[in-house]
Structure formats: C-alpha cells, structure tokens
Coordinates of C-alpha atoms and ligand atoms in Angstrom, one line a residue:
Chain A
X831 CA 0.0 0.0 0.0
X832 CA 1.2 3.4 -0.7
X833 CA 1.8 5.9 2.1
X834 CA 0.1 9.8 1.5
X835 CA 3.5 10.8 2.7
X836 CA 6.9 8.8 3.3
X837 CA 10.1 10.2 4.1
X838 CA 13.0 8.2 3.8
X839 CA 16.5 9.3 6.1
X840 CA 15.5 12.9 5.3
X841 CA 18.6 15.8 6.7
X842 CA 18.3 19.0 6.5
X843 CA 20.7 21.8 6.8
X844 CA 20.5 25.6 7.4
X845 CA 24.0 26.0 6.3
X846 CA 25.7 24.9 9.4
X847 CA 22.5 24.7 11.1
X848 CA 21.3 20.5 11.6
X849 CA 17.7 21.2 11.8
X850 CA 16.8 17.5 10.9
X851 CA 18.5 14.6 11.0
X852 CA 17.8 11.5 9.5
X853 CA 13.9 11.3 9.5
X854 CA 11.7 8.3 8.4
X855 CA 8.1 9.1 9.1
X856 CA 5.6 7.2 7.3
X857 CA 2.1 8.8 7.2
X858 CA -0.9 6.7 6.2
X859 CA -4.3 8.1 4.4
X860 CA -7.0 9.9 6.8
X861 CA -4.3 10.0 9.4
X862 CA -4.3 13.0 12.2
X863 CA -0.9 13.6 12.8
X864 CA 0.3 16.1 15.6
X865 CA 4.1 17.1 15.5
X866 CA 5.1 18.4 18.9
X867 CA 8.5 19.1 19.9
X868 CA 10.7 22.2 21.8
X869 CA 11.3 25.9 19.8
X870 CA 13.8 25.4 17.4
X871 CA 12.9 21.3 17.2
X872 CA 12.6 21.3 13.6
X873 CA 8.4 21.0 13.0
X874 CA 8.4 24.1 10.5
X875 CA 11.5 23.0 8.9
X876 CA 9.6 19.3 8.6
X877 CA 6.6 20.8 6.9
X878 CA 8.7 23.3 4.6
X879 CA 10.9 20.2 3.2
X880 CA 7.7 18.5 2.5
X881 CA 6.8 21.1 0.5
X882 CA 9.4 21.7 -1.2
X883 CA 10.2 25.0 0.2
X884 CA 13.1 23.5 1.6
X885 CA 15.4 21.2 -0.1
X886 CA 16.9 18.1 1.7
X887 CA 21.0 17.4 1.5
X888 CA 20.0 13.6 1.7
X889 CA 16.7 11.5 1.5
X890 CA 13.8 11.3 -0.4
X891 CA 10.4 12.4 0.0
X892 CA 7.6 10.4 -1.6
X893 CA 3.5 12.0 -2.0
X894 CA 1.3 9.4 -3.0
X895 CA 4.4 7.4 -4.3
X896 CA 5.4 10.9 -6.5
X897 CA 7.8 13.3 -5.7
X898 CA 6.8 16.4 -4.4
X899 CA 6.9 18.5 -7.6
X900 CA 4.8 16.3 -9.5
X901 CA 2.3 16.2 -6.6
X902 CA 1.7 20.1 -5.9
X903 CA -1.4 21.0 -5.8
X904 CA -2.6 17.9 -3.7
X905 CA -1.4 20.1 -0.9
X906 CA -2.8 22.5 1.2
X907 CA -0.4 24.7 4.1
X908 CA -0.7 27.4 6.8
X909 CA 2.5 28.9 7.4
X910 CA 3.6 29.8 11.3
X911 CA 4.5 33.2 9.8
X912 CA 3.4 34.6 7.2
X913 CA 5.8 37.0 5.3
X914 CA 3.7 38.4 2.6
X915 CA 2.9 42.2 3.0
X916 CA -0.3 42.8 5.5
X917 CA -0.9 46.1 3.5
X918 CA -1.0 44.4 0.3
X919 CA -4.6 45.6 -1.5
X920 CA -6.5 42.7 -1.6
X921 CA -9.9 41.7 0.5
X922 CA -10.6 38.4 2.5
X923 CA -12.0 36.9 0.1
X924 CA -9.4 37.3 -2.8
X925 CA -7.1 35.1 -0.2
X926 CA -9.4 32.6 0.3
X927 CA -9.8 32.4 -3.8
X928 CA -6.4 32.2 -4.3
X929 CA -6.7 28.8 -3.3
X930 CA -8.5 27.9 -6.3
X931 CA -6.0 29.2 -8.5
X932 CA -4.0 25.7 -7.6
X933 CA -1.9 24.2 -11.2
X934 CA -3.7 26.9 -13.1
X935 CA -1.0 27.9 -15.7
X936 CA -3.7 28.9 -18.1
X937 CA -4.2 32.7 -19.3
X938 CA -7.7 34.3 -17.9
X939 CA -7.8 31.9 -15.1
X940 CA -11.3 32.4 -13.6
X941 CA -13.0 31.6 -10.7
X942 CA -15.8 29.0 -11.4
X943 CA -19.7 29.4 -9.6
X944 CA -19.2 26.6 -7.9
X945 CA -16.1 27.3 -6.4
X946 CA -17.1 31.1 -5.4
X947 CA -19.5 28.9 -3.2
X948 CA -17.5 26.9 -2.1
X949 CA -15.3 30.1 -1.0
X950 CA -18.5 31.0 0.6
X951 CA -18.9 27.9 2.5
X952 CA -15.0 27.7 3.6
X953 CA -15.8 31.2 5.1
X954 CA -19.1 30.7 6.9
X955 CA -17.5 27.6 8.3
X956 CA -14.6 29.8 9.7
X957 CA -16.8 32.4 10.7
X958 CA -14.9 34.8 8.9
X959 CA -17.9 35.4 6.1
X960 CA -19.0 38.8 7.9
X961 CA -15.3 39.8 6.5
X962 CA -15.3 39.1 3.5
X963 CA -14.8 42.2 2.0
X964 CA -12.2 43.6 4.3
X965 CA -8.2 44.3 2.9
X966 CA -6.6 41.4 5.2
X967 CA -4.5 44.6 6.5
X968 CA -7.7 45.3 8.8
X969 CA -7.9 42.0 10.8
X970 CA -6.9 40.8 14.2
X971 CA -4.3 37.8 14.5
X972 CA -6.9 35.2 14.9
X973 CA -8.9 36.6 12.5
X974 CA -6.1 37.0 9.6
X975 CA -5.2 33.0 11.2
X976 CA -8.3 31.8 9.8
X977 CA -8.3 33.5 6.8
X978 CA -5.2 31.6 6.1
X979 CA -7.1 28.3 7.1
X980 CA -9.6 29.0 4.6
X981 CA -7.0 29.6 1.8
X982 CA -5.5 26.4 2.4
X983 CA -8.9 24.7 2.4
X984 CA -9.9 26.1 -1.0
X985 CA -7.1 24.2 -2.4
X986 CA -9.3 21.3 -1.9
X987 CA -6.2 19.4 -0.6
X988 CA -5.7 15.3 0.1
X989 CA -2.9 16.6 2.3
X990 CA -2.9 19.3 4.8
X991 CA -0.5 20.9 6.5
X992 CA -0.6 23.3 9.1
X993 CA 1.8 24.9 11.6
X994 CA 0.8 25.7 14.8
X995 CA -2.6 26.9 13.4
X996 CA -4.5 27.7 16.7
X997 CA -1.5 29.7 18.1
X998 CA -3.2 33.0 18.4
X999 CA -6.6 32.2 18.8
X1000 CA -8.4 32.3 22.1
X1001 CA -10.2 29.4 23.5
X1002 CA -13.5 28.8 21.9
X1003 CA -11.8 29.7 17.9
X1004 CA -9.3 26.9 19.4
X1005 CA -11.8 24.2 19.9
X1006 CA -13.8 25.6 16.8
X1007 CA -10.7 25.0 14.6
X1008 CA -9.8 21.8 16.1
X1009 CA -13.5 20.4 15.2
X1010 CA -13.3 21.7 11.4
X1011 CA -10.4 19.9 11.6
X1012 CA -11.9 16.8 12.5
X1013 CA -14.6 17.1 10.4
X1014 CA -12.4 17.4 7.3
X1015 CA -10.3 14.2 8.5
X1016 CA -13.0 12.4 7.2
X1017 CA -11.7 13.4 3.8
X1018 CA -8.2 14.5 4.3
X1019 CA -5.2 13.4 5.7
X1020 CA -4.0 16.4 8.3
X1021 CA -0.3 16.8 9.9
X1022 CA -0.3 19.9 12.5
X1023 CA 2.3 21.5 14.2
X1024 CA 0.8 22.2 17.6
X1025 CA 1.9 23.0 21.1
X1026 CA -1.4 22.4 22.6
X1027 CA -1.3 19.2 24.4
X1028 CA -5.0 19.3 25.1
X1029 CA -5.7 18.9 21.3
X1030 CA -3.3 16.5 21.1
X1031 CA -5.3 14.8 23.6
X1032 CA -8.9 14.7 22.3
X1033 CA -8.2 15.2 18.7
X1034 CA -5.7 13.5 16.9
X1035 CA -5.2 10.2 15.5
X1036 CA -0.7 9.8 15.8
X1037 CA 1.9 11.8 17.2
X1038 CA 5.6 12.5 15.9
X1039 CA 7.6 13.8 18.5
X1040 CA 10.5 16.1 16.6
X1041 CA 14.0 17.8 18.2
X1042 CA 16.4 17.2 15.0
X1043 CA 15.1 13.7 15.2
X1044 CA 12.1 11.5 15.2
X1045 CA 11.9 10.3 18.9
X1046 CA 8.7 9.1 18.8
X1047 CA 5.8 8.4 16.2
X1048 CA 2.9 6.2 17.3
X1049 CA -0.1 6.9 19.2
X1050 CA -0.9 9.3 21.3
X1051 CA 0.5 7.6 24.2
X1052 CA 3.8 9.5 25.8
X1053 CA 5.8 7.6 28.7
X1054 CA 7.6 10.3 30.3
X1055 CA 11.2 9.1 29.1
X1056 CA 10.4 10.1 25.8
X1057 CA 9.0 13.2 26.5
X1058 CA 12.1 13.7 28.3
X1059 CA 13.9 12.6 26.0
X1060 CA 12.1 14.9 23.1
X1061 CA 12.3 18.2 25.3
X1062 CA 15.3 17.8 27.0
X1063 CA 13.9 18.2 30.7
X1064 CA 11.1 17.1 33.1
X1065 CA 8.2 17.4 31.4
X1066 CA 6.2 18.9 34.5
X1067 CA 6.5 22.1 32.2
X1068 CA 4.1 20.5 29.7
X1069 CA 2.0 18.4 31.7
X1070 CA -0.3 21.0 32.8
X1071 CA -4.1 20.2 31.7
X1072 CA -2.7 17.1 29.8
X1073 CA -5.5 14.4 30.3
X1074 CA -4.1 10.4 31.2
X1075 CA -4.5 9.6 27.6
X1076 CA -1.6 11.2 26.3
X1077 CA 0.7 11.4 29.5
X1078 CA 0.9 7.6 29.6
X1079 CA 1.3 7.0 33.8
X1080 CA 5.2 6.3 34.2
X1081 CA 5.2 2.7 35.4
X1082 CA 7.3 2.5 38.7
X1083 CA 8.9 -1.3 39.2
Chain B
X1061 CA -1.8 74.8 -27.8
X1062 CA -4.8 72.8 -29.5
X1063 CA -4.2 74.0 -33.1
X1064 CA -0.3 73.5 -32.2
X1065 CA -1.0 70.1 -31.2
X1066 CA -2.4 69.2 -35.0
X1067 CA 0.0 71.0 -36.9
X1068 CA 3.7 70.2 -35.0
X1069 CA 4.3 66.0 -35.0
X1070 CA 6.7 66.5 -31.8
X1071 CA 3.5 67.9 -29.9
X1072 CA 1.1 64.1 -31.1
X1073 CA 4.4 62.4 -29.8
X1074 CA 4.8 63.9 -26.9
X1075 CA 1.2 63.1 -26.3
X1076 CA 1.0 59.8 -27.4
X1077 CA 4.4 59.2 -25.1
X1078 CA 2.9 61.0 -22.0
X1079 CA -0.1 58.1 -22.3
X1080 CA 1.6 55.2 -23.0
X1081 CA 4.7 55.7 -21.0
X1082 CA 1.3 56.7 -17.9
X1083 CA 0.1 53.3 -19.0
X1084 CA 3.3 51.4 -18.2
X1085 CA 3.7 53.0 -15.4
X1086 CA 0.3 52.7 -14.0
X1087 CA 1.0 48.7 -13.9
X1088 CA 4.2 48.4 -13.6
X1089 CA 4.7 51.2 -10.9
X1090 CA 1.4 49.2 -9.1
X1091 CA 3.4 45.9 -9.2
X1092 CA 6.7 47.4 -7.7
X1093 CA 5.2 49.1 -4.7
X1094 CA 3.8 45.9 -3.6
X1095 CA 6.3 44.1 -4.3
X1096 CA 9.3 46.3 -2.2
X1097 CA 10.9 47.3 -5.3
X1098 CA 11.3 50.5 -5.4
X1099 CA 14.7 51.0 -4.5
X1100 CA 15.7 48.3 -7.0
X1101 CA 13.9 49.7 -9.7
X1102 CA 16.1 52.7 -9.2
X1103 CA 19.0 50.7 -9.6
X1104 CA 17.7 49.3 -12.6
X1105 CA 17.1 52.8 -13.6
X1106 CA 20.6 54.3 -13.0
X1107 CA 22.4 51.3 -14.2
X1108 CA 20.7 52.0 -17.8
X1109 CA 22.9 54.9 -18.2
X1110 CA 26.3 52.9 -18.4
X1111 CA 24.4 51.7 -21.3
X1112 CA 23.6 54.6 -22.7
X1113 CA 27.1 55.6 -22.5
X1114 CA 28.0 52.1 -24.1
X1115 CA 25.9 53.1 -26.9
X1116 CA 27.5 56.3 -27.6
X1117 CA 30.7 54.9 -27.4
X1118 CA 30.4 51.7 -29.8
X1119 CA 28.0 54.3 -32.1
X1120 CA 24.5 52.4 -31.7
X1121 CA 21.3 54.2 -30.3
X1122 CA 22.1 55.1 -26.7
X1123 CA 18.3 53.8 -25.5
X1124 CA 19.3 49.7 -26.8
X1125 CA 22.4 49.7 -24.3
X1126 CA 19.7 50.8 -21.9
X1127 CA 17.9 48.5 -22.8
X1128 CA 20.8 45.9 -22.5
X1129 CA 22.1 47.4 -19.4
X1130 CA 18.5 47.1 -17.4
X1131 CA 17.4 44.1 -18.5
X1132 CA 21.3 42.3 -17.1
X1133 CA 21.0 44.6 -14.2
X1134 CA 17.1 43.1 -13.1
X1135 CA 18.1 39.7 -14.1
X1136 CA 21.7 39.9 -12.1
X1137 CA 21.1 41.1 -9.3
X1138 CA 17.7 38.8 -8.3
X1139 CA 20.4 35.6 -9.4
X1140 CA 23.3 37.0 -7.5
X1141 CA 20.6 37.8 -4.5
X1142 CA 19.2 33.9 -4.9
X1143 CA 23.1 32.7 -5.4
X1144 CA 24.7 34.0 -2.3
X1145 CA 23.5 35.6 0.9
X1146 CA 24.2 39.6 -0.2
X1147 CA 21.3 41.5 1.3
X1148 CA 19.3 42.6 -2.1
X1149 CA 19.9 46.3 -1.2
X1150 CA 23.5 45.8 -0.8
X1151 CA 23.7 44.7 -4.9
X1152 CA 21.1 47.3 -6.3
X1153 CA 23.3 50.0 -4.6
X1154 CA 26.2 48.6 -6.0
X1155 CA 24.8 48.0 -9.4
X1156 CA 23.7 51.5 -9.1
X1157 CA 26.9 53.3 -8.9
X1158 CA 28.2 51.0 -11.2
X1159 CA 26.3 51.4 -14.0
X1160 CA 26.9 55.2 -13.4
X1161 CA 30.2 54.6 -13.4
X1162 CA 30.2 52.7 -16.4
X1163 CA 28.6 55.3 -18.3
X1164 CA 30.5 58.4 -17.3
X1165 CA 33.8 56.1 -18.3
X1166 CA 32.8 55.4 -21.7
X1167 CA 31.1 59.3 -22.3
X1168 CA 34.8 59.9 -21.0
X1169 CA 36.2 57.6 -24.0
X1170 CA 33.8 58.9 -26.5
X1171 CA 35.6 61.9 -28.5
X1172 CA 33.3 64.9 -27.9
X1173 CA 30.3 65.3 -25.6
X1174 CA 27.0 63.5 -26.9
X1175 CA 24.5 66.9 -27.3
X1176 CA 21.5 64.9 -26.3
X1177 CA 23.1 63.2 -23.3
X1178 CA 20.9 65.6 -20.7
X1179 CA 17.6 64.6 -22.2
X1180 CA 18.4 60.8 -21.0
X1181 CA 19.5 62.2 -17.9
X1182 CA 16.4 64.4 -16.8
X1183 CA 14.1 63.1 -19.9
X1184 CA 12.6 65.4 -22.4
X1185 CA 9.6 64.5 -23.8
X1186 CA 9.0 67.2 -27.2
X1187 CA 11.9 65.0 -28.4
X1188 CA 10.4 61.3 -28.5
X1189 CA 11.3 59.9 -32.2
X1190 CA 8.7 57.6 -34.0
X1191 CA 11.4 54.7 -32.8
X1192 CA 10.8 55.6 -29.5
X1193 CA 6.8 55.5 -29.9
X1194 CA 6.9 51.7 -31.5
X1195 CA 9.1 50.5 -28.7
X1196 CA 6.7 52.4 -26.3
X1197 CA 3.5 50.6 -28.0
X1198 CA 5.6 47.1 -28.2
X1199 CA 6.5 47.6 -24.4
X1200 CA 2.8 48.3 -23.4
X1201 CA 1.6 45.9 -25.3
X1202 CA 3.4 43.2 -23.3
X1203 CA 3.1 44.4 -20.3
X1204 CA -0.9 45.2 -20.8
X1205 CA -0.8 41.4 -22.1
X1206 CA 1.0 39.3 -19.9
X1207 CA 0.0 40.8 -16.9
X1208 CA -3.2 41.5 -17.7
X1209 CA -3.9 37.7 -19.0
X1210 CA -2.3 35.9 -15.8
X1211 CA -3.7 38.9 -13.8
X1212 CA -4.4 35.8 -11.0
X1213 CA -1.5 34.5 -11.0
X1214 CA 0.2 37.5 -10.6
X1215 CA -2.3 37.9 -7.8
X1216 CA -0.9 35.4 -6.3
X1217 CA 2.5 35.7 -7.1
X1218 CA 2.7 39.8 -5.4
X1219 CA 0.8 38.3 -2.5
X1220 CA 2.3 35.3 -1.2
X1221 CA 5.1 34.1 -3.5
X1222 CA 5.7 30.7 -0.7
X1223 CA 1.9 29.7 -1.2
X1224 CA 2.1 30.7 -4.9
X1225 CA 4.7 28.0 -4.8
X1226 CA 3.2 25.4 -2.6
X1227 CA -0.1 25.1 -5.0
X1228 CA 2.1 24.4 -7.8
X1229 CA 2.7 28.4 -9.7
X1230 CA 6.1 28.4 -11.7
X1231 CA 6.9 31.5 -9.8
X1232 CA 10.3 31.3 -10.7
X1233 CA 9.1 32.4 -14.3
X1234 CA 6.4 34.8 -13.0
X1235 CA 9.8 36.5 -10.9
X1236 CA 11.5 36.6 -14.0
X1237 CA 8.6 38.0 -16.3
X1238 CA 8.2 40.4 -13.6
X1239 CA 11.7 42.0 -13.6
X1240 CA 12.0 41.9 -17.5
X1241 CA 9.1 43.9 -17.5
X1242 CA 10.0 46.5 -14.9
X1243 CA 13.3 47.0 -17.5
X1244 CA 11.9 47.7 -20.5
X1245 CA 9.3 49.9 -18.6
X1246 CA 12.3 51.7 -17.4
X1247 CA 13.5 52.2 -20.9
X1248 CA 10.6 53.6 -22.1
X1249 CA 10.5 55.7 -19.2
X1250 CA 13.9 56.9 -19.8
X1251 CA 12.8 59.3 -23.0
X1252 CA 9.6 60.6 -21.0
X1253 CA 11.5 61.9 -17.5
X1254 CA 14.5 60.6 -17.6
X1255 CA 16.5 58.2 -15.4
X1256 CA 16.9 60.5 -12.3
X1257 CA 12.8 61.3 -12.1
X1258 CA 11.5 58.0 -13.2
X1259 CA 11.1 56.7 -9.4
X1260 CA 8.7 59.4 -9.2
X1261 CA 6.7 58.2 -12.0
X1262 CA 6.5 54.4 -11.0
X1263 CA 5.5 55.3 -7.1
X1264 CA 3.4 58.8 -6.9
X1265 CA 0.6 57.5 -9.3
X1266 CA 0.1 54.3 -7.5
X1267 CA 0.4 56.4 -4.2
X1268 CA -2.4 58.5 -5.6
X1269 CA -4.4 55.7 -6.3
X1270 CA -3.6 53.9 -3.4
X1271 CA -5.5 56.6 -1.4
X1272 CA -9.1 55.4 -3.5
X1273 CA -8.8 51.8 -3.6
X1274 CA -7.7 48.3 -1.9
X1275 CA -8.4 46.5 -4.9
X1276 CA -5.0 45.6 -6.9
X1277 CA -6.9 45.9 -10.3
X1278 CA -8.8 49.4 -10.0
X1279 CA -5.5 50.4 -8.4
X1280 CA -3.4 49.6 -11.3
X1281 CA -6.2 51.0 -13.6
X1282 CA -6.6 54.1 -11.4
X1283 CA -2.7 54.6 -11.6
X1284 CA -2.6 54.5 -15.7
X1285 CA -5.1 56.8 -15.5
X1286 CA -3.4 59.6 -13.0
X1287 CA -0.4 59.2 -14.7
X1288 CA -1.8 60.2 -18.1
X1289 CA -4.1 63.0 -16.6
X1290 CA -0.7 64.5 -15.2
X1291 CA 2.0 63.8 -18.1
X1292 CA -0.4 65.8 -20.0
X1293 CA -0.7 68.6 -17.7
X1294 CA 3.0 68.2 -17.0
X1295 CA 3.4 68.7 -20.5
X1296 CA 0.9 71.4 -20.9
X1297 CA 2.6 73.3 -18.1
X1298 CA 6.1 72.6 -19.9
X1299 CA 5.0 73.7 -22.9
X1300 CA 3.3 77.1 -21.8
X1301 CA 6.6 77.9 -19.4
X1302 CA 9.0 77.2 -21.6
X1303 CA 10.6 74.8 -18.6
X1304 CA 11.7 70.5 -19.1
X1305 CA 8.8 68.6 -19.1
X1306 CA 10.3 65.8 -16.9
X1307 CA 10.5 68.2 -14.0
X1308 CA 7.4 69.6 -14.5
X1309 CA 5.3 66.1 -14.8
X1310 CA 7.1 64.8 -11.4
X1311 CA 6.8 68.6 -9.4
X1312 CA 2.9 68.6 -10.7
X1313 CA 2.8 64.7 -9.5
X1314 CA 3.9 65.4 -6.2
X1315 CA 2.4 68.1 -5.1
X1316 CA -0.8 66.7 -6.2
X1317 CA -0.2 63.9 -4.3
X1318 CA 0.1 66.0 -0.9
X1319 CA -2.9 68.2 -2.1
X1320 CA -4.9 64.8 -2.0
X1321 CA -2.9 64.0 1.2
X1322 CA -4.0 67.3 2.8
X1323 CA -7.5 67.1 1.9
X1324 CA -7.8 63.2 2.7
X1325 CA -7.3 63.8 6.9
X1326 CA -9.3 67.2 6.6
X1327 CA -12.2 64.7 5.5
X1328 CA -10.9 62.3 7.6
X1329 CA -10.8 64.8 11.1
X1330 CA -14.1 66.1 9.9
X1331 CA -16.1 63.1 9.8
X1332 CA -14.2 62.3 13.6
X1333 CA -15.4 66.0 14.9
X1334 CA -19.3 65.1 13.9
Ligands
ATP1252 N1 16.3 30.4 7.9 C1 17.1 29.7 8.8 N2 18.4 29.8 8.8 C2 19.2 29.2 9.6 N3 18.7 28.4 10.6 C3 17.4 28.2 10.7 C4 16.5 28.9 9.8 N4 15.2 28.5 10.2 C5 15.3 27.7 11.2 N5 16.6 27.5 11.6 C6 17.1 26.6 12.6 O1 16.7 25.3 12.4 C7 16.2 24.7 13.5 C8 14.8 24.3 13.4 O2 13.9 25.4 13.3 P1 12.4 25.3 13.1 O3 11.9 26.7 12.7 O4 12.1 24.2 12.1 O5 11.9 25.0 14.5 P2 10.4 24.7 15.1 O6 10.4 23.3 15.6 O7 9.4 25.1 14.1 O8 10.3 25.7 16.3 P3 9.1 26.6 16.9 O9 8.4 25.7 17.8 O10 9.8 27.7 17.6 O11 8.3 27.0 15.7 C9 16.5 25.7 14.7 O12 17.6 25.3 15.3 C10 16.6 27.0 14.0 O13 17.5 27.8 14.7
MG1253 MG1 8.0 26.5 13.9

C-alpha cells in the first residue's frame, strides 16, 4: 500500500545549522498527525521540506508514491509566519480564492460558480464570512489566522498541512478550529504542528515527536522518558491540563 | 496649444508618449510598490545609463544599451541575490553606482560630448522619435498582455510568492517576467523623464491611487489613468513655461499627491469632529 507521505533518512541543513537529522516518518491516508517538539525542534522545517520550500542534503520524499513537484497542488499549508505584506490591496476573500487558482497555468484563469460557493462555505465555516470584504491589513491575529485556514482549504487538498494553526486564537476559535479539523479528517489526511497538548489529547489520531530527530511516532500515548527525551527536561512544564491519555502514567517497578 | 497640437508632430508624440509611458507606469509602478521594489527599480534605472554611455561609445542608439544594461541589471542582481547571501539592497546599490560609473567612463572615452546626453539624464519629452513611440507601444503591449492575462496568477505571485509555490505556480518564471518587465518599462521611461525622475513616476501615481482603492486591479487601472491626466498637464505646463517637461510632470505629480494627502485627513478629522 502506498503511504500519503513517506520520508525516507531525510537531513536537512540551514547552512551549518542540523535542523533535521535522519527522519523516516511514514504517514498513512486519513491519518491526524500532531508534531510536537521544543522551539527550534525542527516541525516548521519538517513541513517546509515536504513542501518543497526546503530542499533536503540527503533522503527522499515520496506524495502518494510521487515526488513532491509532481504532486503540488494535492497540498494544502498554513504557514507559522506569514511574510507576505499585511498592506498588500487585496480583501478576505481574494485570499481565500487564491486557493483555487491551484496548477492553473492557463491565461484568464477564472473563478468558477461553484467554487465562489464553495469560497462561501470555507468562510461561513470559519466564521470569517461577515469579513469578506475587508483588505486582510484590517484583521486581528486570529482573525487573519483563519483566513489563512480558509486559503489552504480552497485548495481542496488530500494533504494538509498546518503549523501551529491555533496559536493565536483564544479558546473557543481553538476548539472551533480543532472540530473543522476533524470534520475534514473524514476526507483528508492532516499533519499539525501544535503545542497544545490538550488537542493532542482529544483530537488526533498519531503523534511524531521532533527535536532534530524523530523520537517518537505512534499513538498518542507518551511515557515520560520520551518526553524527556524529546524536550530535553522534566516534562512537568508540559503536563499542565494534559489528560491520562496522552501522559501515559510512568510505570514505577 | 490645440491647433499647435495638430499641426507640429513633436507635440502628437509627446502626447501619445505621455499616455503610453502613464500606461506602463500605472501597472508596472502598481506591481513594484507591492512588491518592495522601489529602490531596486532605481537601480535598474541608473544602471541604464552605463548603457547609454555604451551606446555612444560603440555608435548604436544610446536607449538599446539601456535596454541591454536594465534588462542584465534586473536579471543579475535577483540571481546574485538567490546565489549567495548579499542582502538585495546591498547589490542594487552597487549595481547603481556602477552602472553610473560605467557610463561616465565610456562618455569619457567617446571623443566629444554627446548633445543629447541631458535629455536621457532628466528626460525630455517634445523629443520622442517615432522609434521611440513603437518600442513604447511594443513595451505596453506586453506588459498590458501578460499581466493582464495571468492577472491571477500575478495575484498570487505579489501576495504570497511561498503559497504561490506550494499550489504548484512556476513563480520562478512569473519572478523573472516580472523583472523583464520593470526594465523595459524603465527604458521607455527613460525618454519621458529621464533616469533620475523616473522613481517618481513608477511610485506617486500608484500612491495616488492607493488613497481610492484596496483592490489591486482598480488600483493599477486608477494609476494609468493619474499618470496620463498628469503627463499631460505636466506637458501642458512645460510647454506654456518654456521649462523641461520631466520636471514639471514629477513637481505637478507630487504636489498633487500632498494636495490629496492634505484634503484626505481634513475629511478624515471632519467626519471624527461630527
Ligand atoms: N532560515 C534559517 N536559517 C538558519 N537556521 C534556521 C532557519 N530557520 C530555522 N533554523 C534553525 O533550524 C532549527 C529548526 O527550526 P524550526 O523553525 O524548524 O523549529 P520549530 O520546531 O518550528 O520551532 P518553533 O516551535 O519555535 O516554531 C532551529 O535550530 C533553527 O535555529
Ligand atoms: Mg515552527
């Protein structure tokens, strides 16, 4: 059976920089994958090298049994940071259609009905409709966030990708996210970056724990010596509001 | 000046110049706010004139070493930039000076000084030749083409080059296309105001329009059509005052642009006092 995603002894360096060394991560169709792992871990660097973005010194990455040029397009991504230019003129809306424009090399590129509807839809799902119209210049963190999401959705992808996606919402956007999310895993295969152990706890399907390398990937069941071993210290720091499932009780001989 | 207009050639020229060169400009200009490259269009700009000097010295028409000059200037310094880890600035400045350099060496080298060498320097737009027209309508027809034909995926490309990428856009070529253009609208540009005022032509009428609209289209439109309405009555004003119509299209742009500045926050403060 082929694998959405399989990465074979992937590095990757920043020039000097070992941001990842030696990963093999397979990921199967309709998984939920969380990466977790400390600042500086490696998790954006993961999701740029699948994409492309990035290129590996060694390894191979495999989409669906393609390489990853041949299978752009199936993708969809929300960047951590976003570098494009917050003043730029262009409205809600225009960002969420640029998903569309996906392997569109074709002169006078327009947007069909159906998907301006299914623009629609993406919106009203991410309760960012009522902005539609708004230059993305005039939104708050969370709501810009979600305007991203919805890009990445209108790429109608078999693969998304997000990093750290919930990071500046509040609470309630949080769990509201996390549920689209699961609603779309019906249909989609979904790797997220997150810090929030309480999603990892009630929402995904598989973790990958990352710091340069793959520590752990499995269900969401941590013993305490791999956390430590991930992040480097006691992991009282992120056991706050973790429920039993993930924190797998230490067993004491 | 209407009667003028008919009967003198250099006058339907100038006219024709003023619009097409507003056109360019209007899109072009749009593209290169957004897209920080402002400062590297300048470079662009100044590097033309080691060109021109190039052509004066090897005896072809000064404005195809520009041409020359700009297009390996755009193309260099964006592969030099993507080759090694010299901030982007760092080359256009040195490209700049360069290309300045270059020219004032081979005017140097040339026996005599070139008469019309001011009129690349500070533009001068009663002088465009019929040459100058074609390449003007060739230049806008490209630019009114290509970017008017993959208008999304320029979208795209001016927004968010890493997602451009990630859905599969070549953006590689779009990058190139889009700094190709930028030189040949610099050469045009080049006869209308010349190659120190151009930067005020690619930025103040995208400024302008900038104030009316957050829609990249109606702003590009918008743009065109300041810069026409005030090549014109740059020109006008030239013509009546006797004084280079390169410095008055960019005075007349500018202070327009404060004018609407002015008036903007007196609307703006007025509607906060009710
Ligand atoms: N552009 C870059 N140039 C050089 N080194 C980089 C660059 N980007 C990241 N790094 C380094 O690569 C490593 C991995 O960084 P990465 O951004 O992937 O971490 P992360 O797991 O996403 O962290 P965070 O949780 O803070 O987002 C870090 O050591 C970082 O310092
Ligand atoms: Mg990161």
């Amino acid at each position: 059976m082929t694998h959405v995603l399989e990465l074979e002894n992937v590095d990757v360096f920043y020039d000097q920089v070992h941001a990842l060394s030696d990963i093999c991560l397979k990921v199967e169709e309709k998984d939920f994958l969380a990466i977790i792992g400390p600042n500086g871990g490696g998790k954006s660097t993961l999701l740029k090298t699948i994409l492309g973005l990035l290129k590996p010194t060694s390894g191979k990455i495999m989409l669906y049994g393609k390489s990853i040029q041949k299978s752009l397009g199936n993708i969809g991504y929300v960047p951590q940071f976003s570098k494009f230019n917050r003043k730029f003129p262009i409205s809600v809306r225009e960002v969420v259609h640029l998903g569309f424009l996906k392997n569109k090399n074709s002169p006078f590129a327009k947007y069909k009905e159906l998907d301006i509807k299914k623009a629609d839809d993406i919106m009203k799902q991410l309760d960012i409709f009522h902005l539609k119209d708004r230059q993305i210049g005039q939104l708050s963190g969370g709501q810009l966030q979600r305007v991203l999401i919805g890009r990445a959705l209108a790429v109608e992808p078999k693969l998304l990708l997000l990093d750290e996606p919930t990071a500046s919402l509040d609470a309630s956007a949080k769990t509201q996210i996390h549920e689209v999310l699961k609603g779309l895993n019906k249909e989609m295969t979904i790797v997220m970056v997150t810090h929030d152990m309480s999603a990892v706890s009630t929402y995904v399907k598989n973790i990958a724990c990352l710091n340069q390398k793959l520590f752990y990937h499995g269900q969401p069941l941590l013993t305490e010596s791999i956390l430590g071993q991930v992040y480097g210290c006691p992991i009282d720091m992120i056991a706050h509001g973790v429920s039993h499932r993930v924190l797998h009780k230490h067993k004491e001989n | 000046m209407l009667e003028e207009i008919f009967r003198y050639q250099f006058l339907q020229h100038a006219i024709l110049s003023a619009i097409f060169a507003s056109i360019a400009c209007g899109i072009i200009g749009t593209i290169i706010t957004e897209k920080n490259l402002i400062m590297m269009s300048g470079g662009i700009a100044h590097t033309a004139f080691g060109g021109i000097g190039m052509g004066y010295f090897i005896g072809i028409e000064p404005i195809f070493g520009a041409l020359v000059f700009s297009i390996v200037a755009a193309l260099g310094v964006n592969k030099i930039h993507k080759k090694t880890h010299t901030g982007e600035d760092i080359l256009v400045g040195m490209f700049w000076s360069l290309g300045m350099a270059l020219g004032i060496l081979f005017i140097w080298l040339t026996p005599g000084y070139p008469p019309e060498l001011s009129s690349y320097l500070f533009g001068d737009i009663l002088t465009v030749s019929k040459m100058d027209l074609y390449m003007m309508i060739i230049v806008n027809v490209m630019i009114v083409g290509i970017v008017g034909g993959y208008f999304q995926q320029f979208k795209a490309y001016l927004f968010d080059e890493e997602f451009a990428a990630v859905i599969g856009m070549k953006t590689s070529y779009l990058e190139k296309i889009v700094f190709i253009l930028i030189a040949l609208t610099i050469v045009i540009l080049i006869r209308v105001v010349g190659i120190i005022l151009i930067i005020a032509l690619l930025t103040v009428p995208t400024a302008i329009a900038k104030e009316f609209s957050y829609d990249l289209k109606k702003i590009m439109i918008l743009s065109s059509l300041v810069g026409i309405l005030f090549c014109l009555f740059g020109l006008f004003i030239s013509y009546l005052l006797q004084i280079p119509s390169g410095a008055s299209i960019v005075i007349s742009l500018v202070i327009s642009y404060l004018i609407i500045c002015i008036i903007k926050n007196k609307i703006k403060k007025g509607k906060l006092s009710i």
